[in-house]
Structure formats: C-alpha cells, structure tokens
PDB file of C-alpha atoms in Angstrom:
ATOM      1  CA  LEU N   1       7.576   4.628  11.327  1.00  0.00           C
ATOM      2  CA  ALA N   2      10.829   3.582   9.605  1.00  0.00           C
ATOM      3  CA  LYS N   3      11.140   4.664   6.015  1.00  0.00           C
ATOM      4  CA  THR N   4      12.067   2.067   3.481  1.00  0.00           C
ATOM      5  CA  THR N   5      14.054   2.273   0.213  1.00  0.00           C
ATOM      6  CA  GLN N   6      13.834  -0.363  -2.589  1.00  0.00           C
ATOM      7  CA  PRO N   7      14.711  -0.476  -6.212  1.00  0.00           C
ATOM      8  CA  ILE N   8      11.873   0.772  -8.321  1.00  0.00           C
ATOM      9  CA  SER N   9      12.034  -2.083 -10.740  1.00  0.00           C
ATOM     10  CA  MET N  10      13.851  -5.429 -11.528  1.00  0.00           C
ATOM     11  CA  ASP N  11      13.877  -7.759 -14.347  1.00  0.00           C
ATOM     12  CA  SER N  12      14.466 -11.505 -14.260  1.00  0.00           C
ATOM     13  CA  TYR N  13      14.077 -14.629 -16.334  1.00  0.00           C
ATOM     14  CA  GLU N  14      12.111 -17.692 -15.498  1.00  0.00           C
ATOM     15  CA  GLY N  15      14.008 -20.185 -13.184  1.00  0.00           C
ATOM     16  CA  GLN N  16      16.318 -17.524 -11.863  1.00  0.00           C
ATOM     17  CA  GLU N  17      16.629 -16.644  -8.162  1.00  0.00           C
ATOM     18  CA  VAL N  18      15.586 -13.019  -7.462  1.00  0.00           C
ATOM     19  CA  ASN N  19      16.807 -11.033  -4.607  1.00  0.00           C
ATOM     20  CA  ILE N  20      15.120  -7.737  -3.593  1.00  0.00           C
ATOM     21  CA  THR N  21      16.936  -5.681  -1.122  1.00  0.00           C
ATOM     22  CA  CYS N  22      15.307  -3.026   1.099  1.00  0.00           C
ATOM     23  CA  SER N  23      17.036  -0.327   3.108  1.00  0.00           C
ATOM     24  CA  HIS N  24      15.509   0.730   6.499  1.00  0.00           C
ATOM     25  CA  ASN N  25      18.270   2.626   8.314  1.00  0.00           C
ATOM     26  CA  ASN N  26      15.894   3.994  10.974  1.00  0.00           C
ATOM     27  CA  ILE N  27      14.425   0.685  12.051  1.00  0.00           C
ATOM     28  CA  ALA N  28      13.409   0.586  15.660  1.00  0.00           C
ATOM     29  CA  THR N  29      13.957  -2.090  18.304  1.00  0.00           C
ATOM     30  CA  ASN N  30      10.410  -3.267  18.193  1.00  0.00           C
ATOM     31  CA  ASP N  31      10.002  -3.161  14.420  1.00  0.00           C
ATOM     32  CA  TYR N  32       9.412  -6.213  12.234  1.00  0.00           C
ATOM     33  CA  ILE N  33      10.167  -6.506   8.558  1.00  0.00           C
ATOM     34  CA  THR N  34       7.213  -7.594   6.360  1.00  0.00           C
ATOM     35  CA  TRP N  35       7.058  -8.262   2.710  1.00  0.00           C
ATOM     36  CA  TYR N  36       3.935  -8.059   0.580  1.00  0.00           C
ATOM     37  CA  GLN N  37       3.181  -9.015  -3.084  1.00  0.00           C
ATOM     38  CA  GLN N  38       0.650  -7.158  -5.125  1.00  0.00           C
ATOM     39  CA  PHE N  39      -0.789  -8.054  -8.534  1.00  0.00           C
ATOM     40  CA  PRO N  40      -2.625  -5.477 -10.605  1.00  0.00           C
ATOM     41  CA  SER N  41      -6.085  -4.639  -9.414  1.00  0.00           C
ATOM     42  CA  GLN N  42      -5.789  -6.884  -6.359  1.00  0.00           C
ATOM     43  CA  GLY N  43      -5.131  -6.362  -2.705  1.00  0.00           C
ATOM     44  CA  PRO N  44      -1.621  -7.004  -1.331  1.00  0.00           C
ATOM     45  CA  ARG N  45      -0.765 -10.544  -0.215  1.00  0.00           C
ATOM     46  CA  PHE N  46       1.472 -11.329   2.777  1.00  0.00           C
ATOM     47  CA  ILE N  47       4.749 -13.119   1.808  1.00  0.00           C
ATOM     48  CA  ILE N  48       6.917 -13.283   4.772  1.00  0.00           C
ATOM     49  CA  GLN N  49       7.967 -11.490   7.951  1.00  0.00           C
ATOM     50  CA  GLY N  50      11.036 -11.432  10.096  1.00  0.00           C
ATOM     51  CA  TYR N  51      12.832  -9.779  12.913  1.00  0.00           C
ATOM     52  CA  LYS N  52      16.436 -10.894  12.521  1.00  0.00           C
ATOM     53  CA  THR N  53      18.706 -13.474  10.820  1.00  0.00           C
ATOM     54  CA  LYS N  54      16.952 -15.688   8.317  1.00  0.00           C
ATOM     55  CA  VAL N  55      13.248 -16.649   7.844  1.00  0.00           C
ATOM     56  CA  THR N  56      12.083 -19.196   5.284  1.00  0.00           C
ATOM     57  CA  ASN N  57       8.645 -20.335   4.202  1.00  0.00           C
ATOM     58  CA  GLU N  58       7.194 -22.151   1.341  1.00  0.00           C
ATOM     59  CA  VAL N  59       7.433 -19.234  -1.106  1.00  0.00           C
ATOM     60  CA  ALA N  60      10.401 -17.138   0.006  1.00  0.00           C
ATOM     61  CA  SER N  61      13.325 -16.451   2.267  1.00  0.00           C
ATOM     62  CA  LEU N  62      13.992 -13.269   4.206  1.00  0.00           C
ATOM     63  CA  PHE N  63      17.674 -12.384   5.033  1.00  0.00           C
ATOM     64  CA  ILE N  64      18.199  -9.757   7.811  1.00  0.00           C
ATOM     65  CA  PRO N  65      21.735  -8.831   8.774  1.00  0.00           C
ATOM     66  CA  ALA N  66      22.803  -8.266  12.384  1.00  0.00           C
ATOM     67  CA  ASP N  67      22.331  -4.509  12.206  1.00  0.00           C
ATOM     68  CA  ARG N  68      18.792  -4.895  10.710  1.00  0.00           C
ATOM     69  CA  LYS N  69      19.280  -1.772   8.600  1.00  0.00           C
ATOM     70  CA  SER N  70      18.365  -3.747   5.501  1.00  0.00           C
ATOM     71  CA  SER N  71      16.707  -6.881   4.500  1.00  0.00           C
ATOM     72  CA  THR N  72      16.671  -9.094   1.361  1.00  0.00           C
ATOM     73  CA  LEU N  73      13.722 -10.926   0.019  1.00  0.00           C
ATOM     74  CA  SER N  74      14.804 -14.070  -1.938  1.00  0.00           C
ATOM     75  CA  LEU N  75      12.467 -15.669  -4.445  1.00  0.00           C
ATOM     76  CA  PRO N  76      13.833 -19.103  -5.682  1.00  0.00           C
ATOM     77  CA  ARG N  77      13.272 -19.990  -9.268  1.00  0.00           C
ATOM     78  CA  VAL N  78      10.786 -17.331 -10.253  1.00  0.00           C
ATOM     79  CA  SER N  79       8.105 -17.975 -12.813  1.00  0.00           C
ATOM     80  CA  LEU N  80       6.114 -15.688 -14.981  1.00  0.00           C
ATOM     81  CA  SER N  81       3.399 -15.565 -12.339  1.00  0.00           C
ATOM     82  CA  ASP N  82       5.890 -13.863  -9.891  1.00  0.00           C
ATOM     83  CA  THR N  83       5.676 -10.781 -12.021  1.00  0.00           C
ATOM     84  CA  ALA N  84       4.210  -8.276  -9.436  1.00  0.00           C
ATOM     85  CA  VAL N  85       5.034  -5.395  -7.175  1.00  0.00           C
ATOM     86  CA  TYR N  86       6.788  -6.281  -3.960  1.00  0.00           C
ATOM     87  CA  TYR N  87       6.624  -4.052  -0.944  1.00  0.00           C
ATOM     88  CA  CYS N  88       8.916  -3.941   2.105  1.00  0.00           C
ATOM     89  CA  LEU N  89       7.306  -2.578   5.262  1.00  0.00           C
ATOM     90  CA  VAL N  90       8.832  -1.896   8.622  1.00  0.00           C
ATOM     91  CA  GLY N  91       6.876  -1.407  11.721  1.00  0.00           C
ATOM     92  CA  ASP N  92       5.733  -2.647  15.078  1.00  0.00           C
ATOM     93  CA  MET N  93       2.864  -4.795  14.062  1.00  0.00           C
ATOM     94  CA  ILE N  94       1.417  -4.866  17.521  1.00  0.00           C
ATOM     95  CA  TYR N  95       2.114  -2.208  19.973  1.00  0.00           C
ATOM     96  CA  ASN N  96       2.927   1.119  18.387  1.00  0.00           C
ATOM     97  CA  GLN N  97       1.132   3.041  15.670  1.00  0.00           C
ATOM     98  CA  GLY N  98      -1.930   0.890  16.100  1.00  0.00           C
ATOM     99  CA  GLY N  99      -0.611  -1.648  13.545  1.00  0.00           C
ATOM    100  CA  LYS N 100      -0.564   0.959  10.753  1.00  0.00           C
ATOM    101  CA  LEU N 101       1.279  -0.106   7.606  1.00  0.00           C
ATOM    102  CA  ILE N 102       2.801   2.598   5.549  1.00  0.00           C
ATOM    103  CA  PHE N 103       3.679   1.508   2.080  1.00  0.00           C
ATOM    104  CA  GLY N 104       6.740   2.636   0.196  1.00  0.00           C
ATOM    105  CA  GLN N 105       7.048   2.766  -3.543  1.00  0.00           C
ATOM    106  CA  GLY N 106       7.685  -0.966  -3.889  1.00  0.00           C
ATOM    107  CA  THR N 107       9.673  -2.880  -6.482  1.00  0.00           C
ATOM    108  CA  GLU N 108       8.106  -3.832  -9.776  1.00  0.00           C
ATOM    109  CA  LEU N 109       9.418  -7.205 -10.641  1.00  0.00           C
ATOM    110  CA  SER N 110       9.123  -8.363 -14.276  1.00  0.00           C
ATOM    111  CA  VAL N 111       9.851 -12.014 -15.046  1.00  0.00           C
ATOM    112  CA  LYS N 112      10.524 -12.784 -18.651  1.00  0.00           C
ATOM    113  CA  PRO N 113      10.351 -16.139 -20.418  1.00  0.00           C
TER     114      PRO N 113
ATOM    115  CA  GLY E   1      -5.054 -17.419   5.919  1.00  0.00           C
ATOM    116  CA  ALA E   2      -7.935 -15.282   7.046  1.00  0.00           C
ATOM    117  CA  VAL E   3     -10.291 -13.877   4.467  1.00  0.00           C
ATOM    118  CA  VAL E   4     -11.357 -10.287   3.903  1.00  0.00           C
ATOM    119  CA  SER E   5     -14.027  -9.460   1.311  1.00  0.00           C
ATOM    120  CA  GLN E   6     -15.003  -6.197  -0.239  1.00  0.00           C
ATOM    121  CA  HIS E   7     -18.165  -5.200  -1.873  1.00  0.00           C
ATOM    122  CA  PRO E   8     -18.666  -4.093  -4.564  1.00  0.00           C
ATOM    123  CA  SER E   9     -15.577  -5.130  -6.451  1.00  0.00           C
ATOM    124  CA  ARG E  10     -16.262  -2.440  -9.030  1.00  0.00           C
ATOM    125  CA  VAL E  11     -18.594   0.505  -9.186  1.00  0.00           C
ATOM    126  CA  ILE E  12     -19.270   3.260 -11.666  1.00  0.00           C
ATOM    127  CA  CYS E  13     -21.190   6.323 -10.574  1.00  0.00           C
ATOM    128  CA  LYS E  14     -22.091   9.739 -11.665  1.00  0.00           C
ATOM    129  CA  SER E  15     -20.459  12.883 -10.228  1.00  0.00           C
ATOM    130  CA  GLY E  16     -22.114  14.091  -7.102  1.00  0.00           C
ATOM    131  CA  THR E  17     -23.512  10.844  -5.924  1.00  0.00           C
ATOM    132  CA  SER E  18     -22.350   8.850  -2.844  1.00  0.00           C
ATOM    133  CA  VAL E  19     -20.788   5.451  -2.871  1.00  0.00           C
ATOM    134  CA  LYS E  20     -20.611   2.888  -0.039  1.00  0.00           C
ATOM    135  CA  ILE E  21     -17.868   0.253   0.018  1.00  0.00           C
ATOM    136  CA  GLU E  22     -18.074  -2.520   2.499  1.00  0.00           C
ATOM    137  CA  CYS E  23     -15.210  -4.481   3.992  1.00  0.00           C
ATOM    138  CA  ARG E  24     -15.822  -7.698   5.944  1.00  0.00           C
ATOM    139  CA  SER E  25     -13.578 -10.002   7.766  1.00  0.00           C
ATOM    140  CA  LEU E  26     -15.169 -13.381   7.082  1.00  0.00           C
ATOM    141  CA  ASP E  27     -13.594 -15.767   9.581  1.00  0.00           C
ATOM    142  CA  PHE E  28     -12.167 -13.650  12.348  1.00  0.00           C
ATOM    143  CA  GLN E  29     -12.998 -10.589  14.350  1.00  0.00           C
ATOM    144  CA  ALA E  30     -11.186  -7.400  13.603  1.00  0.00           C
ATOM    145  CA  THR E  31     -11.084  -4.686  16.097  1.00  0.00           C
ATOM    146  CA  THR E  32      -9.155  -2.585  13.729  1.00  0.00           C
ATOM    147  CA  MET E  33      -9.595  -2.005   9.943  1.00  0.00           C
ATOM    148  CA  PHE E  34      -7.658   0.178   7.639  1.00  0.00           C
ATOM    149  CA  TRP E  35      -8.621   1.879   4.385  1.00  0.00           C
ATOM    150  CA  TYR E  36      -6.201   2.580   1.607  1.00  0.00           C
ATOM    151  CA  ARG E  37      -6.400   4.303  -1.742  1.00  0.00           C
ATOM    152  CA  GLN E  38      -4.239   3.436  -4.744  1.00  0.00           C
ATOM    153  CA  PHE E  39      -3.960   5.363  -7.943  1.00  0.00           C
ATOM    154  CA  PRO E  40      -2.537   3.733 -11.139  1.00  0.00           C
ATOM    155  CA  LYS E  41       1.130   2.974 -10.958  1.00  0.00           C
ATOM    156  CA  GLN E  42       1.320   4.188  -7.378  1.00  0.00           C
ATOM    157  CA  SER E  43       1.674   2.659  -3.988  1.00  0.00           C
ATOM    158  CA  LEU E  44      -1.070   2.249  -1.500  1.00  0.00           C
ATOM    159  CA  MET E  45      -1.833   5.313   0.620  1.00  0.00           C
ATOM    160  CA  LEU E  46      -3.303   4.922   3.998  1.00  0.00           C
ATOM    161  CA  MET E  47      -6.486   6.966   4.349  1.00  0.00           C
ATOM    162  CA  ALA E  48      -7.775   6.084   7.837  1.00  0.00           C
ATOM    163  CA  THR E  49      -7.783   3.677  10.705  1.00  0.00           C
ATOM    164  CA  SER E  50     -11.138   2.309  11.646  1.00  0.00           C
ATOM    165  CA  ASN E  51     -11.704   0.934  15.255  1.00  0.00           C
ATOM    166  CA  GLU E  52     -14.846  -0.844  16.206  1.00  0.00           C
ATOM    167  CA  GLY E  53     -17.225   1.345  18.121  1.00  0.00           C
ATOM    168  CA  SER E  54     -15.239   4.534  17.922  1.00  0.00           C
ATOM    169  CA  LYS E  55     -14.561   7.247  15.423  1.00  0.00           C
ATOM    170  CA  ALA E  56     -12.035   6.679  12.697  1.00  0.00           C
ATOM    171  CA  THR E  57      -8.652   8.203  12.705  1.00  0.00           C
ATOM    172  CA  TYR E  58      -7.791   9.941   9.464  1.00  0.00           C
ATOM    173  CA  GLU E  59      -4.346  10.565   7.951  1.00  0.00           C
ATOM    174  CA  GLN E  60      -3.270  13.979   7.204  1.00  0.00           C
ATOM    175  CA  GLY E  61      -4.800  15.410   4.158  1.00  0.00           C
ATOM    176  CA  VAL E  62      -7.755  13.028   4.041  1.00  0.00           C
ATOM    177  CA  GLU E  63     -11.074  14.727   4.404  1.00  0.00           C
ATOM    178  CA  LYS E  64     -13.163  13.123   7.027  1.00  0.00           C
ATOM    179  CA  ASP E  65     -16.374  14.610   5.807  1.00  0.00           C
ATOM    180  CA  LYS E  66     -15.834  13.331   2.345  1.00  0.00           C
ATOM    181  CA  PHE E  67     -14.682   9.783   3.227  1.00  0.00           C
ATOM    182  CA  LEU E  68     -17.147   8.580   5.957  1.00  0.00           C
ATOM    183  CA  ILE E  69     -16.022   5.514   7.753  1.00  0.00           C
ATOM    184  CA  ASN E  70     -18.264   3.421  10.012  1.00  0.00           C
ATOM    185  CA  HIS E  71     -17.082   0.396  11.934  1.00  0.00           C
ATOM    186  CA  ALA E  72     -20.162  -0.884  13.514  1.00  0.00           C
ATOM    187  CA  SER E  73     -19.213  -4.424  14.245  1.00  0.00           C
ATOM    188  CA  LEU E  74     -16.135  -6.573  14.602  1.00  0.00           C
ATOM    189  CA  THR E  75     -16.516  -7.942  11.150  1.00  0.00           C
ATOM    190  CA  LEU E  76     -17.742  -4.910   9.068  1.00  0.00           C
ATOM    191  CA  SER E  77     -16.379  -1.524   8.180  1.00  0.00           C
ATOM    192  CA  THR E  78     -17.792   0.668   5.511  1.00  0.00           C
ATOM    193  CA  LEU E  79     -16.304   3.555   3.592  1.00  0.00           C
ATOM    194  CA  THR E  80     -18.674   6.034   1.985  1.00  0.00           C
ATOM    195  CA  VAL E  81     -17.375   8.409  -0.556  1.00  0.00           C
ATOM    196  CA  THR E  82     -19.773  11.401  -0.387  1.00  0.00           C
ATOM    197  CA  SER E  83     -20.398  13.596  -3.408  1.00  0.00           C
ATOM    198  CA  ALA E  84     -17.941  11.687  -5.503  1.00  0.00           C
ATOM    199  CA  HIS E  85     -16.115  13.486  -8.246  1.00  0.00           C
ATOM    200  CA  PRO E  86     -13.893  12.170 -10.976  1.00  0.00           C
ATOM    201  CA  GLU E  87     -10.745  12.865  -9.065  1.00  0.00           C
ATOM    202  CA  ASP E  88     -12.004  10.343  -6.470  1.00  0.00           C
ATOM    203  CA  SER E  89     -11.774   7.604  -9.054  1.00  0.00           C
ATOM    204  CA  SER E  90      -9.269   5.052  -7.599  1.00  0.00           C
ATOM    205  CA  PHE E  91      -8.780   1.617  -6.240  1.00  0.00           C
ATOM    206  CA  TYR E  92      -9.843   1.348  -2.572  1.00  0.00           C
ATOM    207  CA  ILE E  93      -8.442  -1.394  -0.495  1.00  0.00           C
ATOM    208  CA  CYS E  94      -9.253  -2.327   3.095  1.00  0.00           C
ATOM    209  CA  SER E  95      -7.355  -4.447   5.532  1.00  0.00           C
ATOM    210  CA  ALA E  96      -8.368  -6.028   8.781  1.00  0.00           C
ATOM    211  CA  ARG E  97      -6.172  -6.698  11.702  1.00  0.00           C
ATOM    212  CA  SER E  98      -6.460  -9.915  13.649  1.00  0.00           C
ATOM    213  CA  ASN E  99      -5.691 -10.312  17.342  1.00  0.00           C
ATOM    214  CA  PRO E 100      -2.422  -8.412  17.785  1.00  0.00           C
ATOM    215  CA  ARG E 101      -1.495 -10.501  20.818  1.00  0.00           C
ATOM    216  CA  ASP E 102      -1.363 -13.704  18.920  1.00  0.00           C
ATOM    217  CA  ARG E 103       2.336 -13.504  18.240  1.00  0.00           C
ATOM    218  CA  MET E 104       2.475 -17.053  17.085  1.00  0.00           C
ATOM    219  CA  LYS E 105       1.086 -15.830  13.742  1.00  0.00           C
ATOM    220  CA  GLN E 106       3.349 -13.833  11.503  1.00  0.00           C
ATOM    221  CA  GLU E 107       0.577 -12.504   9.384  1.00  0.00           C
ATOM    222  CA  THR E 108      -1.619 -10.154  11.444  1.00  0.00           C
ATOM    223  CA  GLN E 109      -3.131  -8.000   8.842  1.00  0.00           C
ATOM    224  CA  TYR E 110      -5.223  -9.205   5.892  1.00  0.00           C
ATOM    225  CA  PHE E 111      -6.139  -7.228   2.805  1.00  0.00           C
ATOM    226  CA  GLY E 112      -9.332  -7.274   0.922  1.00  0.00           C
ATOM    227  CA  PRO E 113      -9.327  -7.628  -2.893  1.00  0.00           C
ATOM    228  CA  GLY E 114     -10.070  -4.044  -3.488  1.00  0.00           C
ATOM    229  CA  THR E 115     -12.868  -2.004  -5.029  1.00  0.00           C
ATOM    230  CA  ARG E 116     -12.463  -0.103  -8.264  1.00  0.00           C
ATOM    231  CA  LEU E 117     -14.332   3.180  -8.305  1.00  0.00           C
ATOM    232  CA  LEU E 118     -14.946   5.086 -11.466  1.00  0.00           C
ATOM    233  CA  VAL E 119     -16.667   8.458 -11.179  1.00  0.00           C
ATOM    234  CA  LEU E 120     -18.061   9.889 -14.412  1.00  0.00           C
TER     235      LEU E 120
END
C-alpha cells in the first residue's frame, strides 16, 4: 500500500479556500486517491475520490497531476464547521489488499473566525 | 450514502471484564468489515479485516485472542475485547465495504460512528 505524506496541521480563516496537498510517490497503477474528513469522536466521512486529473463534487475538488505522485484537496470558502482532520488515502479499493484502508497521520485543519 | 451503526456508542467497564461492540450495515450487505482503533490525537489504526463466514484477518501486533471478531451475517460484525484493561481504553471504529464491483459508486467503504471504551 502506498504511503502518504501530508502536513500535520493547517490554519485558515472563514471564507478562504484551503488546499491540502498529499504526497504519494509510490502510488500504483490500480490505486485510487481518497480523502476522508473526521471530527472528534466520530467516524471518518468520505469526501472525494479520484484517479487522475480533476474531480469535483458538492463539497470539494481533487486535483491530481499527470504523474499522480501527489494530490491536492481543495475546500472552497471554508467555515468554522470545516475544522477537522483530513486524511489522504491511496489504494486499490477493489482488487488488491481486500479493500484495506491504511490511514496516515492526517492534516488537522483549524478554521478561525 | 449507506449507513453503518455501532452499538454501544460509549461503554465503561471494570478491568478484567469483556466488552462486545456491534457493527451493523443498515441498508446494504457487507461481505467485508474492518475494525480500527484510535487513541487520542492519533490516526486510525487498522486492527483486523472481518469477512462474513470466515475467520478474521488480524494486522501485525494485534492479539487475536484478545480481540475476538465474529462476522456471522452480511450485516453484522462484532468485536469482543476480552479481559479488558485500562490500556485497551480507546475509540473503536468499524467500517463496512459495499459491493466492490460497483464502480459507478466512488464511495465503497462506510464508517460507523465509533464506540468509546473506557476501562477502569
């Protein structure tokens, strides 16, 4: 399973766009990139998943360069409620490793008023 | 999205007792469920993979005789912490995997809300 590296923490202010970058130099051909959000004392919540280029949904965008060795989660106009830990995971969700998700250290995002 | 529940949400027990935590997929069948443990200010650590009708696969360093996992049906997996001790106090989270062949869906693994275990 590819190892991921993220900043330990980030600070932002309400209304700003936040970009969290994750490095995954050893990503394999079958690997997808998935981001989860976790609030204290809650289970992780799926945010977005992508394989290449750009993916956008109602809450975030995911940018993946051509070499796929990194990815950037973009949160537009964050609010105080976006304060959470964000995890980047890389793996083959289906075929290999039985769907195991190995969590890295995550990025603790703090949004201030 | 799909819903996964855990019961209980919080449990306090005395040292030496056993505690059972249930994980249920409420609106889908999960052939595979996963159990994680999370200590304060730390990331989730995968403990074991639970497959319906077969023995669980434990990650390195996780004692299978201490953390008993049973996956008796496609919607229920249980984790029993046997002879719990204060160092077992943690936040236990399960996840359930939906049909892995359904690639039309991005999200294939759904997490429960977690169970807070405190061993006195």
